[in-house]
CSV table of C-alpha atoms and ligand atoms in Angstrom, one decimal:
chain,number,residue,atom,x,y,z
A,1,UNK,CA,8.6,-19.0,-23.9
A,2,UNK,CA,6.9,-17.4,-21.6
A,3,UNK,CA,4.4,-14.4,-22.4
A,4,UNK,CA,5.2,-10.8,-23.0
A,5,UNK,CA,4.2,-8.0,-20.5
A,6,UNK,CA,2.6,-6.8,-23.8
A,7,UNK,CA,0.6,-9.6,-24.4
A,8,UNK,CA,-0.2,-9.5,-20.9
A,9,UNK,CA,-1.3,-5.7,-20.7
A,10,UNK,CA,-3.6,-6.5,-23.7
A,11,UNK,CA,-5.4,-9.0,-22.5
A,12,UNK,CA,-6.1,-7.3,-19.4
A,13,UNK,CA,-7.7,-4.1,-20.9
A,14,UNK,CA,-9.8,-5.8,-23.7
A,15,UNK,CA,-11.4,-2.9,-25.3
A,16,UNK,CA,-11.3,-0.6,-22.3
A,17,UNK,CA,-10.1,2.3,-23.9
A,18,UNK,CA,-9.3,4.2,-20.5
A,19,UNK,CA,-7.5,0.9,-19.7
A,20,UNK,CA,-5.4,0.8,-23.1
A,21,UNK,CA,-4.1,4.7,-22.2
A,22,UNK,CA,-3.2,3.0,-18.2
A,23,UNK,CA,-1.1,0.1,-20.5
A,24,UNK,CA,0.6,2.7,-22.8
A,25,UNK,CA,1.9,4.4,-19.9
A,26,UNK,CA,3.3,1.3,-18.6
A,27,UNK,CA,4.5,0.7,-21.9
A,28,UNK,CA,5.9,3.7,-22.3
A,29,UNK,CA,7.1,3.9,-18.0
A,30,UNK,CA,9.1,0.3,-19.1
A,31,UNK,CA,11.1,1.7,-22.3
A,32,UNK,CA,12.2,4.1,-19.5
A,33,UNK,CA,13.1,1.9,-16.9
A,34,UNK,CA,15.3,0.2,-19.3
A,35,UNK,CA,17.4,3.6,-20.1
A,36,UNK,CA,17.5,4.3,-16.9
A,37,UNK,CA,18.9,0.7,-15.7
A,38,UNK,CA,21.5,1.3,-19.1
A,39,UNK,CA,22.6,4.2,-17.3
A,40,UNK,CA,23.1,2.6,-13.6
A,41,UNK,CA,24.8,-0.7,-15.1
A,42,UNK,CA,27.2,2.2,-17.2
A,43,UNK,CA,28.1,3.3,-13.9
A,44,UNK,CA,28.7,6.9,-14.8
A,45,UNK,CA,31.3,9.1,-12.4
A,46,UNK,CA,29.4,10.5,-9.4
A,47,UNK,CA,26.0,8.7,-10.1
A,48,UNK,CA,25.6,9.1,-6.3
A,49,UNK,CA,27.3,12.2,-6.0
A,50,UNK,CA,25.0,15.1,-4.6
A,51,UNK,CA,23.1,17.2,-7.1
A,52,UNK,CA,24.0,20.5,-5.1
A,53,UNK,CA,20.1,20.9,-4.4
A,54,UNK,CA,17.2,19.4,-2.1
A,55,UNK,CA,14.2,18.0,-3.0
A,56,UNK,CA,10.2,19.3,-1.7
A,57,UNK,CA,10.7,16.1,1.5
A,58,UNK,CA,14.1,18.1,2.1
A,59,UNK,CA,16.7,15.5,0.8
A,60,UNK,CA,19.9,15.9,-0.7
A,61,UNK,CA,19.3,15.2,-4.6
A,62,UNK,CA,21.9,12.7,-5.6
A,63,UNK,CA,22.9,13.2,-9.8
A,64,UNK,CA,21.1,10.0,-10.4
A,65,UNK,CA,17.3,11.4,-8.4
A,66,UNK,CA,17.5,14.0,-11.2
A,67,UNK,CA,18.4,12.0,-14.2
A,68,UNK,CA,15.9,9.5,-13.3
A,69,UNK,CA,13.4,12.3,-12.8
A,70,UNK,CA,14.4,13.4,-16.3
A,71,UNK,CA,14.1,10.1,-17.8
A,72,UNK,CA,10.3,9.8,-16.7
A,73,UNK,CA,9.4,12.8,-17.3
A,74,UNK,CA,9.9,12.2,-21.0
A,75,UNK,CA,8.1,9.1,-20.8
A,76,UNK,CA,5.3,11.1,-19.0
A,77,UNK,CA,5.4,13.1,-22.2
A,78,UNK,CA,4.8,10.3,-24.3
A,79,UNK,CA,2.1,9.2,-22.6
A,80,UNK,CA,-1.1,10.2,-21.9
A,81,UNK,CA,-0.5,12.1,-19.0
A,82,UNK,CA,-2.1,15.5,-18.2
A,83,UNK,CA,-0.3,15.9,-14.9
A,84,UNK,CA,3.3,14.5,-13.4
A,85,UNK,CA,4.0,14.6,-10.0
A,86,UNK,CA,7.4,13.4,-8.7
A,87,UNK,CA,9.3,13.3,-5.5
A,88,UNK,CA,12.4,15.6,-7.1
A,89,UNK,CA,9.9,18.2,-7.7
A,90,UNK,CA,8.2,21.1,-6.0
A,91,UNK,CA,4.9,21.3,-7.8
A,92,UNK,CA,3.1,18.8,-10.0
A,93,UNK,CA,4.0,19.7,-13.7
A,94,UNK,CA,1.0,19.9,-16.2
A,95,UNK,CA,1.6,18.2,-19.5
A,96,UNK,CA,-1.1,17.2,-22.2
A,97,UNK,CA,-4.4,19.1,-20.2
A,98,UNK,CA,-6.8,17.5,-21.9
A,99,UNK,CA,-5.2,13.3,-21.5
A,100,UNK,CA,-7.0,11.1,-18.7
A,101,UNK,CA,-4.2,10.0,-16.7
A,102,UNK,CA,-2.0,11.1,-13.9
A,103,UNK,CA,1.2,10.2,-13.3
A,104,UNK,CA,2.9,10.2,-9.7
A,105,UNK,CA,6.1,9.2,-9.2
A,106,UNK,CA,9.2,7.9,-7.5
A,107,UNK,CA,12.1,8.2,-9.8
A,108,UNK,CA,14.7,6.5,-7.7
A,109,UNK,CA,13.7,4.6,-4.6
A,110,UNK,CA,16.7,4.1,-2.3
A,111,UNK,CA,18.8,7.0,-3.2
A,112,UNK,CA,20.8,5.8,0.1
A,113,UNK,CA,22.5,2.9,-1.8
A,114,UNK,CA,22.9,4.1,-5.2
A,115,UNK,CA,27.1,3.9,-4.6
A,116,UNK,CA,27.1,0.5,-2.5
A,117,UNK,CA,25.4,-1.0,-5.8
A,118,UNK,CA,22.4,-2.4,-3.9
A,119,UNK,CA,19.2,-2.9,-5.6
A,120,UNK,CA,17.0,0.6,-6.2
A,121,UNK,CA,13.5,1.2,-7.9
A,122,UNK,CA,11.3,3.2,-9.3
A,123,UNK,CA,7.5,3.7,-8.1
A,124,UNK,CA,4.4,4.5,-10.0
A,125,UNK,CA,0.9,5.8,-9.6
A,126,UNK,CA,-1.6,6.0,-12.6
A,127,UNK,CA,-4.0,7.9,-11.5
A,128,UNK,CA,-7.5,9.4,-13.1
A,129,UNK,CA,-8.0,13.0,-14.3
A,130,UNK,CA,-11.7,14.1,-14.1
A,131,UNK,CA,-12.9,17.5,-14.9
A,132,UNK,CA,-12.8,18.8,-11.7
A,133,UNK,CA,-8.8,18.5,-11.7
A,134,UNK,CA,-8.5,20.3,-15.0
A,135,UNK,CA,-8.1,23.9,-13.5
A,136,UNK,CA,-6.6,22.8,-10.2
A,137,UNK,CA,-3.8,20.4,-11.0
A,138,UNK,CA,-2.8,20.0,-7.1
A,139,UNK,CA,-6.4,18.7,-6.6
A,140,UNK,CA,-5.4,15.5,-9.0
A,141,UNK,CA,-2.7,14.1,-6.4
A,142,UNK,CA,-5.4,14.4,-3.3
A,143,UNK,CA,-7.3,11.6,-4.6
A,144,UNK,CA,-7.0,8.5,-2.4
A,145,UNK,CA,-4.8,5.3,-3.2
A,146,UNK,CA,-8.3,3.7,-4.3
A,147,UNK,CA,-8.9,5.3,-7.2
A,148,UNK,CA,-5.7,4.2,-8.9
A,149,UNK,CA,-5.8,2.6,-12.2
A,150,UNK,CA,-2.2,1.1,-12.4
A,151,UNK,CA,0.6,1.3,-10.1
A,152,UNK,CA,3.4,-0.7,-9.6
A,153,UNK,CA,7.8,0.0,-9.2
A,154,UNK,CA,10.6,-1.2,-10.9
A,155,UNK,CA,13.8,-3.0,-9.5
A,156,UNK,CA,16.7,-2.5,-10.7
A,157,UNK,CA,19.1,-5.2,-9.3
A,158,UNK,CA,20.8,-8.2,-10.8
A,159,UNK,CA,17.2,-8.5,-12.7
A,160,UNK,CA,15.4,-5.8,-13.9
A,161,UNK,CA,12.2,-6.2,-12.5
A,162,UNK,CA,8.5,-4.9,-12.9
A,163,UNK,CA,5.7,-5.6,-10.4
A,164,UNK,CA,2.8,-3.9,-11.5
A,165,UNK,CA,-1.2,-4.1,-11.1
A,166,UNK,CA,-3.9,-3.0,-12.6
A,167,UNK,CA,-6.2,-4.2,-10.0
A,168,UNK,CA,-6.7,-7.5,-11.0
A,169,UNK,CA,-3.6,-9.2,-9.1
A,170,UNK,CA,-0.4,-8.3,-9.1
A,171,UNK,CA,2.5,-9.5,-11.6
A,172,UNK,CA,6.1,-10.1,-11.6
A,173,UNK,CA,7.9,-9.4,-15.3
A,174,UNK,CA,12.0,-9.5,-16.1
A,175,UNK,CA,13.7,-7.5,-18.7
A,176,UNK,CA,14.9,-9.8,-21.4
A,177,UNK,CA,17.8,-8.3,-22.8
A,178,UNK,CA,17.6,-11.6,-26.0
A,179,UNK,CA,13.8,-10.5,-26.4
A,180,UNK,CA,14.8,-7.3,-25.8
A,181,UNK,CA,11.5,-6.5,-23.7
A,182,UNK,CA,9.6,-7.7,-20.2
A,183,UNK,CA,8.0,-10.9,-20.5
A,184,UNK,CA,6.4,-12.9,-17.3
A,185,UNK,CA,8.5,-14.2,-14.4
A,186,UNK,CA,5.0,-14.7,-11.7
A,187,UNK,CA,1.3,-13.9,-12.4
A,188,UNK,CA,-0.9,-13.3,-9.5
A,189,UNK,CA,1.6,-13.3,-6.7
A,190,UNK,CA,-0.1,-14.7,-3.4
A,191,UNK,CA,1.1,-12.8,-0.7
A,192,UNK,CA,1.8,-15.6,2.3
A,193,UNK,CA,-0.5,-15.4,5.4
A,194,UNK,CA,2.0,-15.8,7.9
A,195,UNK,CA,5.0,-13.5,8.4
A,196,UNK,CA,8.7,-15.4,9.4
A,197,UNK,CA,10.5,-11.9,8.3
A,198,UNK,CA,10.1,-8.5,9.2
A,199,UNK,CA,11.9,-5.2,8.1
A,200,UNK,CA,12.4,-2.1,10.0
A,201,UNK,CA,15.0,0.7,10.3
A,202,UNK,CA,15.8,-0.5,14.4
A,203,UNK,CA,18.5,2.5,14.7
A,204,UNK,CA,15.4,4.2,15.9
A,205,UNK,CA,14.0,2.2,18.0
A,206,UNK,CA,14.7,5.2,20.8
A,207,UNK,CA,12.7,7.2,18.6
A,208,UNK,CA,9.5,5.2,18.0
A,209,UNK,CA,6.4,4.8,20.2
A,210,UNK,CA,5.9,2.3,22.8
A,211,UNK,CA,3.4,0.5,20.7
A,212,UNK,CA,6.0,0.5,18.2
A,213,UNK,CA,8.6,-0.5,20.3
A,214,UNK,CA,6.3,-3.5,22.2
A,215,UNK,CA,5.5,-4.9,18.8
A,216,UNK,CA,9.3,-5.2,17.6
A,217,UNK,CA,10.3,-6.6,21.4
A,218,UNK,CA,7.6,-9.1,21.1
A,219,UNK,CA,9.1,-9.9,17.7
A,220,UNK,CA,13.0,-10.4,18.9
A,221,UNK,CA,11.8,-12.4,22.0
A,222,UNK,CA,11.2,-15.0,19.6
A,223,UNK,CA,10.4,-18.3,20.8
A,224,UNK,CA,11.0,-17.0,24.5
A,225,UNK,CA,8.2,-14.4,23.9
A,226,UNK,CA,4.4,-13.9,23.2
A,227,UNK,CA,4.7,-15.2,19.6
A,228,UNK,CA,6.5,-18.5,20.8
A,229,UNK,CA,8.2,-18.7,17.5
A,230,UNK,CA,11.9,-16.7,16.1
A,231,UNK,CA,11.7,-14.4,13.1
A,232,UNK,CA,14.2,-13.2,11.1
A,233,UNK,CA,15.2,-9.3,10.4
A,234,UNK,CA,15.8,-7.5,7.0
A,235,UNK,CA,16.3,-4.3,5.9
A,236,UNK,CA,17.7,-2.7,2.8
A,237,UNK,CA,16.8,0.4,2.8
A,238,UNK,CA,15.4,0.5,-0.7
A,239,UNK,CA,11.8,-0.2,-0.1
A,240,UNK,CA,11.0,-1.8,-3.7
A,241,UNK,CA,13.7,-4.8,-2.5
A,242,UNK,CA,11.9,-5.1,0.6
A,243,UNK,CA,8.5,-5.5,-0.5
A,244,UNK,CA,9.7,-7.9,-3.4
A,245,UNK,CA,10.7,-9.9,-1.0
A,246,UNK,CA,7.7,-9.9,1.3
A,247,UNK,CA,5.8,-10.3,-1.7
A,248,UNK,CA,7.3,-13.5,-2.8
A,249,UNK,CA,8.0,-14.9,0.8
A,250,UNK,CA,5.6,-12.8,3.5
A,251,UNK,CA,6.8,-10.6,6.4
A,252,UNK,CA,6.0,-7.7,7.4
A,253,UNK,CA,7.3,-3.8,6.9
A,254,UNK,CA,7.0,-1.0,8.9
A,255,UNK,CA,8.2,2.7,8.8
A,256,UNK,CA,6.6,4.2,11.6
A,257,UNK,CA,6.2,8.0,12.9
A,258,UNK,CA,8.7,8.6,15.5
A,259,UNK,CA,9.9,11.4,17.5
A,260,UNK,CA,12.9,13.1,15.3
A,261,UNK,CA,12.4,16.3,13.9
A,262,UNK,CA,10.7,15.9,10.9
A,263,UNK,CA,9.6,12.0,11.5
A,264,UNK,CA,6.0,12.6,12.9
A,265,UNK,CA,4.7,10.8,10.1
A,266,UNK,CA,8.1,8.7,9.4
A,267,UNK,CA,9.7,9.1,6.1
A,268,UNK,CA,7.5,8.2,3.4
A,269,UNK,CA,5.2,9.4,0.8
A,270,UNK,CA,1.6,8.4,0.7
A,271,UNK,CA,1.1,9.5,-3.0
A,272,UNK,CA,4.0,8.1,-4.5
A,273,UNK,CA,5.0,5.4,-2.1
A,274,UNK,CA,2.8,4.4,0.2
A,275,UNK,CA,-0.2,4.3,-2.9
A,276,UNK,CA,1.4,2.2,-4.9
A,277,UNK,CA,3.2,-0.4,-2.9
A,278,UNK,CA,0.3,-0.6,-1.0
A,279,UNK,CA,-2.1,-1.3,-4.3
A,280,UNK,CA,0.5,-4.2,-5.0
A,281,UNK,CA,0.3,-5.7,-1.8
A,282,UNK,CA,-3.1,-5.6,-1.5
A,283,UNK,CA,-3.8,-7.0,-5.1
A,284,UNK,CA,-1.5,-9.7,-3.6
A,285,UNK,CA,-3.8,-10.4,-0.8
A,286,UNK,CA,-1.7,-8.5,1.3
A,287,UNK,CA,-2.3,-5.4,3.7
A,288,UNK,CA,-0.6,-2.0,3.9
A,289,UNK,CA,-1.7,0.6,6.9
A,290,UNK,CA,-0.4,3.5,8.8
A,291,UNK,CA,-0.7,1.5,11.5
A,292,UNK,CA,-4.6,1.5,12.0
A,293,UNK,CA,-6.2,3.2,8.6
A,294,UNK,CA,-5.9,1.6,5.4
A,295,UNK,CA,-3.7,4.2,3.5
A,296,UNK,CA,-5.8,3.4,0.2
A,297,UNK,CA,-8.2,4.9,2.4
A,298,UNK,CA,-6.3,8.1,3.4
A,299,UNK,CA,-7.1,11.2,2.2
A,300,UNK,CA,-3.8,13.2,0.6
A,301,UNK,CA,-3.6,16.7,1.4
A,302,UNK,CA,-1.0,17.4,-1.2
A,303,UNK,CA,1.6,15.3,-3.5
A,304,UNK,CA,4.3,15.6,-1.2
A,305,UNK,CA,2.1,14.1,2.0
A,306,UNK,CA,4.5,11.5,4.3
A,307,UNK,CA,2.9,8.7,6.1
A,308,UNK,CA,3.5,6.3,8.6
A,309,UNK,CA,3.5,2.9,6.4
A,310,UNK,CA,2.9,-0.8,7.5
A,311,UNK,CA,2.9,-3.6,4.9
A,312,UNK,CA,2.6,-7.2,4.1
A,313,UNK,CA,1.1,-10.3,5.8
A,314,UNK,CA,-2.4,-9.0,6.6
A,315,UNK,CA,-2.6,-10.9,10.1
A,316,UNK,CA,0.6,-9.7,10.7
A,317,UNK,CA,-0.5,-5.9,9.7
A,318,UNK,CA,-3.6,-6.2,11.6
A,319,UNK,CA,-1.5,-7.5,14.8
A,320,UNK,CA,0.5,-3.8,14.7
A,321,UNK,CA,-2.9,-2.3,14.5
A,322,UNK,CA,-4.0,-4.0,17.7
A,323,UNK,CA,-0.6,-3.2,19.7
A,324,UNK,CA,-1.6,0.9,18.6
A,325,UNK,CA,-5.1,0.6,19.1
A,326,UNK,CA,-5.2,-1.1,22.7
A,327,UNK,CA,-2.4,0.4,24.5
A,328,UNK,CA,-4.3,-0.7,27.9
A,329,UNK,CA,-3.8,-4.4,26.6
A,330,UNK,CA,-0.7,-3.7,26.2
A,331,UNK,CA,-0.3,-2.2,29.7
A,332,UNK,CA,-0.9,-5.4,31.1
A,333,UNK,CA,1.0,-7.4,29.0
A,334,UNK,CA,2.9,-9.5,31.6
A,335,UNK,CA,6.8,-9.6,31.1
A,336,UNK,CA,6.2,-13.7,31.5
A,337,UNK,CA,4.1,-13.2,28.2
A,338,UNK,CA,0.9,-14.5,30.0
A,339,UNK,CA,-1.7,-15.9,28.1
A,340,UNK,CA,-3.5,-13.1,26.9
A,341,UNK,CA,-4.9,-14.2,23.9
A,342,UNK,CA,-4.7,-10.4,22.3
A,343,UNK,CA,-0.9,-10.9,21.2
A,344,UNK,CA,-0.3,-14.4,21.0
A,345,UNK,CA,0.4,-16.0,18.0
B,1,LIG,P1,14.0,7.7,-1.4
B,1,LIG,O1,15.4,7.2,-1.8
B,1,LIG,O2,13.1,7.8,-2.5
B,1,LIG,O3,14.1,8.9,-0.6
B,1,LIG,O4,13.4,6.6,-0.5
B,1,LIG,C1,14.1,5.9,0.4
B,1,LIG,C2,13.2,5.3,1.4
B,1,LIG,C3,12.9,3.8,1.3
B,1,LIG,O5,13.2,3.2,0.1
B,1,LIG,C4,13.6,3.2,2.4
B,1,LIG,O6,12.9,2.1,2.9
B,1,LIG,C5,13.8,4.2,3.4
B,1,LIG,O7,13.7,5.5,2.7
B,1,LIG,C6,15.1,4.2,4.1
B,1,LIG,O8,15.1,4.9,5.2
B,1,LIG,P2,16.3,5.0,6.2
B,1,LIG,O9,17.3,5.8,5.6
B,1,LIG,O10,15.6,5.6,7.5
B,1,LIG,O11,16.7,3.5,6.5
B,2,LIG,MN1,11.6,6.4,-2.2
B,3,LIG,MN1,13.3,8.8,-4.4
């Protein structure tokens, strides 16, 4: 039998009692994950019907962004969590003011596919609440992606899954409906080296820088090109499936700025995306960038913040950071691929 997530979230706190409130939440963030999955596999009328409203990134709310928003909120509530930031809201809600924690969230990742019944998340961000935060609860969600104490998303696809850390590697558990609770699928996930894979919306390839756009040539050239080797393309549009996937078998994900209204910084969220994928894939041995700055690194100005995001195999992550960084390299690239050593594999 393999072990619980509960065993699991023990032993990793010890006596830590700040630790212990992080593993309530998640205890507390999986009881909900498991309602909400009840309600997808129930397949209620108009799940992915609009709500009739946008969200603070200017989306259309679908019915099941709010009921999911709903659904962790009331774990939120149970948990203890002074503050609760999500995507479907305008302003980070203050709950019990005087609990440690923080809670920013994702509700549904991949509202896009909710009808076509292709896998969609949930990401989280356990964050600390000093004193300093108390009478400003805005200034909680600028903290960077470093300080995080947990983080981790949910999938909910033909397994409901749970990759969380706590910053001691990153783990894999599956909803056992005969336990009737997560127990362990992978501990310590080792995020391959080298990518074969790589994910990126190409429908804007128009829209995207040349770096951008010199990277992603290099990478369909294949074996006639600079990397001298093919790689295969993937995108689902629900970023939790994608970086399972480059989790368990490497690649590489990218959702760039680019030049539509609105895309300077791409499309998603550094405080409730971007932090905690990026706290998994690098607890994973992994990398995740805006192209060049480590976005544990970044700086939020507010909960709502977008960012460019690049994740997964660090080479490959550190090879997009050379393409931005050296655009005269790039100049010369020679369309026979040359020799430069700079882009080669
Ligand atoms: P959300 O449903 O929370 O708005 O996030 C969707 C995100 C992400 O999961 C996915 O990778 C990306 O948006 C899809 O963007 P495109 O529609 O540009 O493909
Ligand atoms: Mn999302
Ligand atoms: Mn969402």
């Amino acid at each position: 039998m393999a072990s619980s997530l509960d065993a699991h979230l023990s032993s990793e706190c010890g006596s830590d009692p700040l630790k212990r409130q992080v593993a309530d939440t998640i205890r507390n963030l999986c009881s909900a994950s498991v309602k909400l999955r009840n309600k997808i596999i129930a397949g209620g009328e108009g799940m992915g019907n609009a709500h009739g409203a946008t969200n603070a990134g200017g989306d259309v709310q679908k019915e099941l962004d709010v009921v999911a928003d709903k659904v962790f909120l009331e774990a939120a509530e149970a948990s203890p969590i002074a503050f609760f930031g999500s995507e479907e809201q305008d302003e980070a809600v203050a709950l019990k003011l005087d609990a440690p924690l923080a809670l920013a969230i994702d509700p549904l990742d991949g509202s896009s596919n909710i009808e076509t019944n292709v896998s969609i998340g949930t990401i989280f961000s356990i964050l600390p609440v000093g004193d300093e935060h108390r009478g400003d609860p805005a200034s909680v969600f600028r903290q960077k992606g470093s300080v995080q104490l947990g983080a981790g998303f949910f999938v909910y696809g033909p397994q409901l899954l749970l990759v969380m850390s706590m910053g001691n590697g990153t783990h894999v558990f599956i909803f056992s409906p005969s336990f009737g609770g997560f127990v362990e699928l992978k501990s310590s996930l080792v995020l391959l080296d080298k990518a074969k894979e790589f994910a990126i919306n190409a429908s804007n390839y128009r829209h995207w820088d040349q770096p951008i756009r010199s990277y992603v040539d290099d990478l369909l050239a294949g074996s006639e090109g600079p990397r001298e080797r093919d790689f295969n393309m993937r995108w689902i549009a629900s970023m939790v499936a994608d970086c399972y996937r480059i989790l368990l078998r490497g690649g590489i994900f990218l959702y760039p700025g680019d030049g539509r209204k609105g895309y300077a910084k791409g499309r998603l969220r550094l405080v409730y995306e971007a932090n905690p994928i990026a706290f998994c894939v690098e607890n994973a041995g992994g990398l995740a960038t805006d192209g060049t700055t480590r976005i544990l690194d970044i700086v939020p100005e507010g909960l709502h913040d977008r960012t460019p995001l690049v994740f997964g195999s660090k080479r490959e992550v550190e090879r997009v950071a050379r393409y931005i960084a050296d655009p005269s390299a790039l100049a010369e690239r020679s369309p026979l691929f040359g020799k430069r050593s700079l882009f080669r594999a």
